[in-house]
Amino acid sequence: MIEQAEKLGASHITFLPLDYSSDTSFARTQSPDLLKNIPNRAEVAQMTDLVTELTDTAYIMSHPVLREEGADLLRVLEYYETANGLRESINPRCNTPKTNIIIDAYGNINLCFFTESVGSLTTASVHDVLTSPKATQMKQLVQDQMLERCRGCVCPVEYSASPITYNPARSDYTDE
């Protein structure tokens, strides 16, 4: 997949494991048998060998398309090790709620795919929702690694701050 991404001209490729811990991820509408698709211990052992090869410094240097120098591959491996009882589940560090927003088709705003809505565009502006006590509390809960849901997260991310900033509409703009 990495080499194919390079051939296709991708600037980056990242990997996420199958989310076996949630039946609501990514707008699922029914409860699938999530555990049937989890790699077993023998498959995790094979995956360990592959991830070791792919995270070797020489491989990473020759494949710059691999984002985070393979850290996402290590997280995938750790996730499946946890699923097989080979390691303790941990809350991964994540600042997604401070750097992203998800707005669904109904105007509901979530700070992560896996957290509850913090407000709606049908009743408030983006600025008001993002600065509300509910949004502020959700950001703090994730930062402090307090949410049980975060323990098995498939996509913890620590993004750098975006250079894009939100500037609410101003009524004092003129045509000058």
PDB file of C-alpha atoms in Angstrom:
ATOM      1  CA  MET A   1       0.000   0.000   0.000  1.00  0.00           C
ATOM      2  CA  ILE A   2       2.832   2.384   0.799  1.00  0.00           C
ATOM      3  CA  GLU A   3       4.566   1.832  -2.515  1.00  0.00           C
ATOM      4  CA  GLN A   4       1.280   2.058  -4.425  1.00  0.00           C
ATOM      5  CA  ALA A   5       0.495   5.356  -2.689  1.00  0.00           C
ATOM      6  CA  GLU A   6       3.852   6.686  -3.879  1.00  0.00           C
ATOM      7  CA  LYS A   7       3.180   5.519  -7.452  1.00  0.00           C
ATOM      8  CA  LEU A   8      -0.177   7.305  -7.367  1.00  0.00           C
ATOM      9  CA  GLY A   9       1.502  10.527  -6.228  1.00  0.00           C
ATOM     10  CA  ALA A  10       0.097  10.647  -2.692  1.00  0.00           C
ATOM     11  CA  SER A  11       1.899  13.010  -0.363  1.00  0.00           C
ATOM     12  CA  HIS A  12       1.134  10.886   2.722  1.00  0.00           C
ATOM     13  CA  ILE A  13      -0.422   7.614   3.753  1.00  0.00           C
ATOM     14  CA  THR A  14      -1.683   6.748   7.220  1.00  0.00           C
ATOM     15  CA  PHE A  15      -3.121   3.618   8.763  1.00  0.00           C
ATOM     16  CA  LEU A  16      -5.939   2.999  11.235  1.00  0.00           C
ATOM     17  CA  PRO A  17      -7.061  -0.322  12.694  1.00  0.00           C
ATOM     18  CA  LEU A  18     -10.599  -1.629  12.472  1.00  0.00           C
ATOM     19  CA  ASP A  19     -12.502  -0.092  15.373  1.00  0.00           C
ATOM     20  CA  TYR A  20     -13.690  -3.149  17.293  1.00  0.00           C
ATOM     21  CA  SER A  21     -14.616  -1.140  20.382  1.00  0.00           C
ATOM     22  CA  SER A  22     -17.521   0.869  18.987  1.00  0.00           C
ATOM     23  CA  ASP A  23     -20.654   0.090  17.037  1.00  0.00           C
ATOM     24  CA  THR A  24     -21.257   3.773  16.349  1.00  0.00           C
ATOM     25  CA  SER A  25     -17.993   4.696  14.647  1.00  0.00           C
ATOM     26  CA  PHE A  26     -18.182   6.491  11.350  1.00  0.00           C
ATOM     27  CA  ALA A  27     -21.998   6.603  11.301  1.00  0.00           C
ATOM     28  CA  ARG A  28     -22.588   2.856  11.484  1.00  0.00           C
ATOM     29  CA  THR A  29     -26.304   2.175  11.550  1.00  0.00           C
ATOM     30  CA  GLN A  30     -26.314  -1.389  12.855  1.00  0.00           C
ATOM     31  CA  SER A  31     -24.281  -3.427  15.298  1.00  0.00           C
ATOM     32  CA  PRO A  32     -21.794  -5.549  13.351  1.00  0.00           C
ATOM     33  CA  ASP A  33     -19.887  -8.437  14.895  1.00  0.00           C
ATOM     34  CA  LEU A  34     -16.803  -6.301  15.392  1.00  0.00           C
ATOM     35  CA  LEU A  35     -14.644  -8.942  17.069  1.00  0.00           C
ATOM     36  CA  LYS A  36     -14.797 -11.397  14.160  1.00  0.00           C
ATOM     37  CA  ASN A  37     -12.480  -9.179  12.115  1.00  0.00           C
ATOM     38  CA  ILE A  38      -9.782  -8.672  14.744  1.00  0.00           C
ATOM     39  CA  PRO A  39      -6.443 -10.331  13.960  1.00  0.00           C
ATOM     40  CA  ASN A  40      -5.697 -13.251  16.273  1.00  0.00           C
ATOM     41  CA  ARG A  41      -2.437 -13.652  18.201  1.00  0.00           C
ATOM     42  CA  ALA A  42      -0.670 -15.462  15.338  1.00  0.00           C
ATOM     43  CA  GLU A  43      -1.686 -12.723  12.918  1.00  0.00           C
ATOM     44  CA  VAL A  44      -0.537 -10.077  15.396  1.00  0.00           C
ATOM     45  CA  ALA A  45       2.855 -11.817  15.531  1.00  0.00           C
ATOM     46  CA  GLN A  46       3.086 -11.615  11.715  1.00  0.00           C
ATOM     47  CA  MET A  47       2.008  -7.980  11.874  1.00  0.00           C
ATOM     48  CA  THR A  48       4.783  -7.302  14.414  1.00  0.00           C
ATOM     49  CA  ASP A  49       7.395  -8.541  11.933  1.00  0.00           C
ATOM     50  CA  LEU A  50       5.928  -6.385   9.149  1.00  0.00           C
ATOM     51  CA  VAL A  51       5.667  -3.253  11.304  1.00  0.00           C
ATOM     52  CA  THR A  52       9.272  -3.764  12.477  1.00  0.00           C
ATOM     53  CA  GLU A  53      10.372  -3.852   8.837  1.00  0.00           C
ATOM     54  CA  LEU A  54       8.283  -0.835   7.838  1.00  0.00           C
ATOM     55  CA  THR A  55       9.434   1.305  10.759  1.00  0.00           C
ATOM     56  CA  ASP A  56      13.113   0.633  10.169  1.00  0.00           C
ATOM     57  CA  THR A  57      14.926   3.936   9.682  1.00  0.00           C
ATOM     58  CA  ALA A  58      16.237   2.974   6.233  1.00  0.00           C
ATOM     59  CA  TYR A  59      12.743   2.084   5.018  1.00  0.00           C
ATOM     60  CA  ILE A  60      11.245   5.293   6.397  1.00  0.00           C
ATOM     61  CA  MET A  61      13.986   7.398   4.804  1.00  0.00           C
ATOM     62  CA  SER A  62      13.337   5.809   1.402  1.00  0.00           C
ATOM     63  CA  HIS A  63       9.531   6.159   1.726  1.00  0.00           C
ATOM     64  CA  PRO A  64       8.744   9.702   2.912  1.00  0.00           C
ATOM     65  CA  VAL A  65       5.078   9.153   2.068  1.00  0.00           C
ATOM     66  CA  LEU A  66       4.834   7.191   5.341  1.00  0.00           C
ATOM     67  CA  ARG A  67       3.452   9.789   7.711  1.00  0.00           C
ATOM     68  CA  GLU A  68       4.623  10.158  11.321  1.00  0.00           C
ATOM     69  CA  GLU A  69       7.637   7.962  10.555  1.00  0.00           C
ATOM     70  CA  GLY A  70       5.482   4.897  11.051  1.00  0.00           C
ATOM     71  CA  ALA A  71       4.072   5.869  14.457  1.00  0.00           C
ATOM     72  CA  ASP A  72       0.573   5.141  13.140  1.00  0.00           C
ATOM     73  CA  LEU A  73       1.670   1.590  12.239  1.00  0.00           C
ATOM     74  CA  LEU A  74       2.942   1.104  15.775  1.00  0.00           C
ATOM     75  CA  ARG A  75      -0.415   2.338  17.136  1.00  0.00           C
ATOM     76  CA  VAL A  76      -2.237  -0.181  14.907  1.00  0.00           C
ATOM     77  CA  LEU A  77      -0.059  -2.963  16.263  1.00  0.00           C
ATOM     78  CA  GLU A  78      -0.553  -1.835  19.873  1.00  0.00           C
ATOM     79  CA  TYR A  79      -4.310  -1.633  19.305  1.00  0.00           C
ATOM     80  CA  TYR A  80      -4.483  -5.254  18.129  1.00  0.00           C
ATOM     81  CA  GLU A  81      -2.137  -6.385  20.904  1.00  0.00           C
ATOM     82  CA  THR A  82      -4.584  -4.819  23.364  1.00  0.00           C
ATOM     83  CA  ALA A  83      -7.524  -6.536  21.630  1.00  0.00           C
ATOM     84  CA  ASN A  84      -5.752  -9.875  22.147  1.00  0.00           C
ATOM     85  CA  GLY A  85      -4.895  -9.221  25.790  1.00  0.00           C
ATOM     86  CA  LEU A  86      -1.178  -8.891  25.043  1.00  0.00           C
ATOM     87  CA  ARG A  87      -0.916  -5.407  26.518  1.00  0.00           C
ATOM     88  CA  GLU A  88      -2.827  -3.113  28.839  1.00  0.00           C
ATOM     89  CA  SER A  89      -5.222  -0.631  27.264  1.00  0.00           C
ATOM     90  CA  ILE A  90      -4.091   2.960  27.632  1.00  0.00           C
ATOM     91  CA  ASN A  91      -5.647   6.319  26.888  1.00  0.00           C
ATOM     92  CA  PRO A  92      -3.602   7.652  23.993  1.00  0.00           C
ATOM     93  CA  ARG A  93      -2.578  11.306  23.938  1.00  0.00           C
ATOM     94  CA  CYS A  94      -4.909  13.226  21.657  1.00  0.00           C
ATOM     95  CA  ASN A  95      -5.695  16.830  20.909  1.00  0.00           C
ATOM     96  CA  THR A  96      -8.238  16.221  18.150  1.00  0.00           C
ATOM     97  CA  PRO A  97     -11.014  18.116  19.992  1.00  0.00           C
ATOM     98  CA  LYS A  98      -8.813  21.209  20.078  1.00  0.00           C
ATOM     99  CA  THR A  99      -7.856  21.093  16.400  1.00  0.00           C
ATOM    100  CA  ASN A 100     -10.842  19.617  14.528  1.00  0.00           C
ATOM    101  CA  ILE A 101     -14.567  19.843  14.263  1.00  0.00           C
ATOM    102  CA  ILE A 102     -17.033  17.503  12.630  1.00  0.00           C
ATOM    103  CA  ILE A 103     -20.280  18.990  11.398  1.00  0.00           C
ATOM    104  CA  ASP A 104     -22.890  16.442  10.387  1.00  0.00           C
ATOM    105  CA  ALA A 105     -25.651  16.881   7.830  1.00  0.00           C
ATOM    106  CA  TYR A 106     -27.999  18.133  10.571  1.00  0.00           C
ATOM    107  CA  GLY A 107     -25.652  20.867  11.788  1.00  0.00           C
ATOM    108  CA  ASN A 108     -24.540  19.040  14.934  1.00  0.00           C
ATOM    109  CA  ILE A 109     -20.954  19.759  15.935  1.00  0.00           C
ATOM    110  CA  ASN A 110     -18.689  17.080  17.383  1.00  0.00           C
ATOM    111  CA  LEU A 111     -15.072  17.566  18.380  1.00  0.00           C
ATOM    112  CA  CYS A 112     -14.291  13.942  17.550  1.00  0.00           C
ATOM    113  CA  PHE A 113     -16.131  11.171  15.710  1.00  0.00           C
ATOM    114  CA  PHE A 114     -16.465   9.297  18.979  1.00  0.00           C
ATOM    115  CA  THR A 115     -17.731  11.978  21.355  1.00  0.00           C
ATOM    116  CA  GLU A 116     -21.178  13.410  21.794  1.00  0.00           C
ATOM    117  CA  SER A 117     -22.263  16.597  20.077  1.00  0.00           C
ATOM    118  CA  VAL A 118     -21.282  19.844  21.799  1.00  0.00           C
ATOM    119  CA  GLY A 119     -23.873  21.974  20.016  1.00  0.00           C
ATOM    120  CA  SER A 120     -25.681  22.691  16.790  1.00  0.00           C
ATOM    121  CA  LEU A 121     -25.490  25.264  14.035  1.00  0.00           C
ATOM    122  CA  THR A 122     -29.289  25.342  14.109  1.00  0.00           C
ATOM    123  CA  THR A 123     -29.168  27.162  17.447  1.00  0.00           C
ATOM    124  CA  ALA A 124     -25.756  28.891  17.594  1.00  0.00           C
ATOM    125  CA  SER A 125     -22.782  30.048  15.534  1.00  0.00           C
ATOM    126  CA  VAL A 126     -19.682  27.877  15.148  1.00  0.00           C
ATOM    127  CA  HIS A 127     -17.808  30.301  17.401  1.00  0.00           C
ATOM    128  CA  ASP A 128     -20.463  30.142  20.122  1.00  0.00           C
ATOM    129  CA  VAL A 129     -20.582  26.334  20.018  1.00  0.00           C
ATOM    130  CA  LEU A 130     -16.796  25.962  20.132  1.00  0.00           C
ATOM    131  CA  THR A 131     -16.446  28.349  23.060  1.00  0.00           C
ATOM    132  CA  SER A 132     -19.426  26.972  24.984  1.00  0.00           C
ATOM    133  CA  PRO A 133     -18.973  25.374  28.419  1.00  0.00           C
ATOM    134  CA  LYS A 134     -19.908  21.974  26.941  1.00  0.00           C
ATOM    135  CA  ALA A 135     -17.201  22.203  24.244  1.00  0.00           C
ATOM    136  CA  THR A 136     -14.655  23.530  26.723  1.00  0.00           C
ATOM    137  CA  GLN A 137     -15.393  20.646  29.096  1.00  0.00           C
ATOM    138  CA  MET A 138     -15.132  18.057  26.292  1.00  0.00           C
ATOM    139  CA  LYS A 139     -11.755  19.449  25.203  1.00  0.00           C
ATOM    140  CA  GLN A 140     -10.481  19.243  28.774  1.00  0.00           C
ATOM    141  CA  LEU A 141     -11.790  15.703  29.330  1.00  0.00           C
ATOM    142  CA  VAL A 142      -9.941  14.455  26.248  1.00  0.00           C
ATOM    143  CA  GLN A 143      -6.772  16.388  27.071  1.00  0.00           C
ATOM    144  CA  ASP A 144      -6.801  14.975  30.607  1.00  0.00           C
ATOM    145  CA  GLN A 145      -7.426  11.467  29.207  1.00  0.00           C
ATOM    146  CA  MET A 146     -10.579  11.071  31.281  1.00  0.00           C
ATOM    147  CA  LEU A 147     -13.024   9.530  28.788  1.00  0.00           C
ATOM    148  CA  GLU A 148     -13.380   5.760  28.907  1.00  0.00           C
ATOM    149  CA  ARG A 149     -14.204   5.827  25.182  1.00  0.00           C
ATOM    150  CA  CYS A 150     -10.719   7.146  24.452  1.00  0.00           C
ATOM    151  CA  ARG A 151      -9.062   4.051  25.936  1.00  0.00           C
ATOM    152  CA  GLY A 152      -9.670   1.988  22.798  1.00  0.00           C
ATOM    153  CA  CYS A 153      -9.534   4.791  20.258  1.00  0.00           C
ATOM    154  CA  VAL A 154      -8.435   3.836  16.759  1.00  0.00           C
ATOM    155  CA  CYS A 155      -7.343   7.288  15.708  1.00  0.00           C
ATOM    156  CA  PRO A 156      -5.714   9.334  18.476  1.00  0.00           C
ATOM    157  CA  VAL A 157      -4.002  12.278  16.896  1.00  0.00           C
ATOM    158  CA  GLU A 158      -1.794  15.087  18.100  1.00  0.00           C
ATOM    159  CA  TYR A 159      -2.114  17.642  15.348  1.00  0.00           C
ATOM    160  CA  SER A 160      -0.078  20.802  15.150  1.00  0.00           C
ATOM    161  CA  ALA A 161      -2.125  23.946  15.261  1.00  0.00           C
ATOM    162  CA  SER A 162      -3.508  24.990  11.898  1.00  0.00           C
ATOM    163  CA  PRO A 163      -2.383  28.299  10.410  1.00  0.00           C
ATOM    164  CA  ILE A 164      -6.039  28.939   9.555  1.00  0.00           C
ATOM    165  CA  THR A 165      -7.955  30.855  12.188  1.00  0.00           C
ATOM    166  CA  TYR A 166     -11.650  31.483  12.572  1.00  0.00           C
ATOM    167  CA  ASN A 167     -12.652  35.115  12.224  1.00  0.00           C
ATOM    168  CA  PRO A 168     -16.335  35.758  12.906  1.00  0.00           C
ATOM    169  CA  ALA A 169     -18.164  37.998  10.468  1.00  0.00           C
ATOM    170  CA  ARG A 170     -17.730  41.668  11.294  1.00  0.00           C
ATOM    171  CA  SER A 171     -20.408  44.239  10.701  1.00  0.00           C
ATOM    172  CA  ASP A 172     -17.953  47.116  10.385  1.00  0.00           C
ATOM    173  CA  TYR A 173     -16.393  46.046   7.048  1.00  0.00           C
ATOM    174  CA  THR A 174     -16.628  48.676   4.363  1.00  0.00           C
ATOM    175  CA  ASP A 175     -16.041  48.670   0.626  1.00  0.00           C
ATOM    176  CA  GLU A 176     -13.041  51.015   0.986  1.00  0.00           C
TER     177      GLU A 176
END
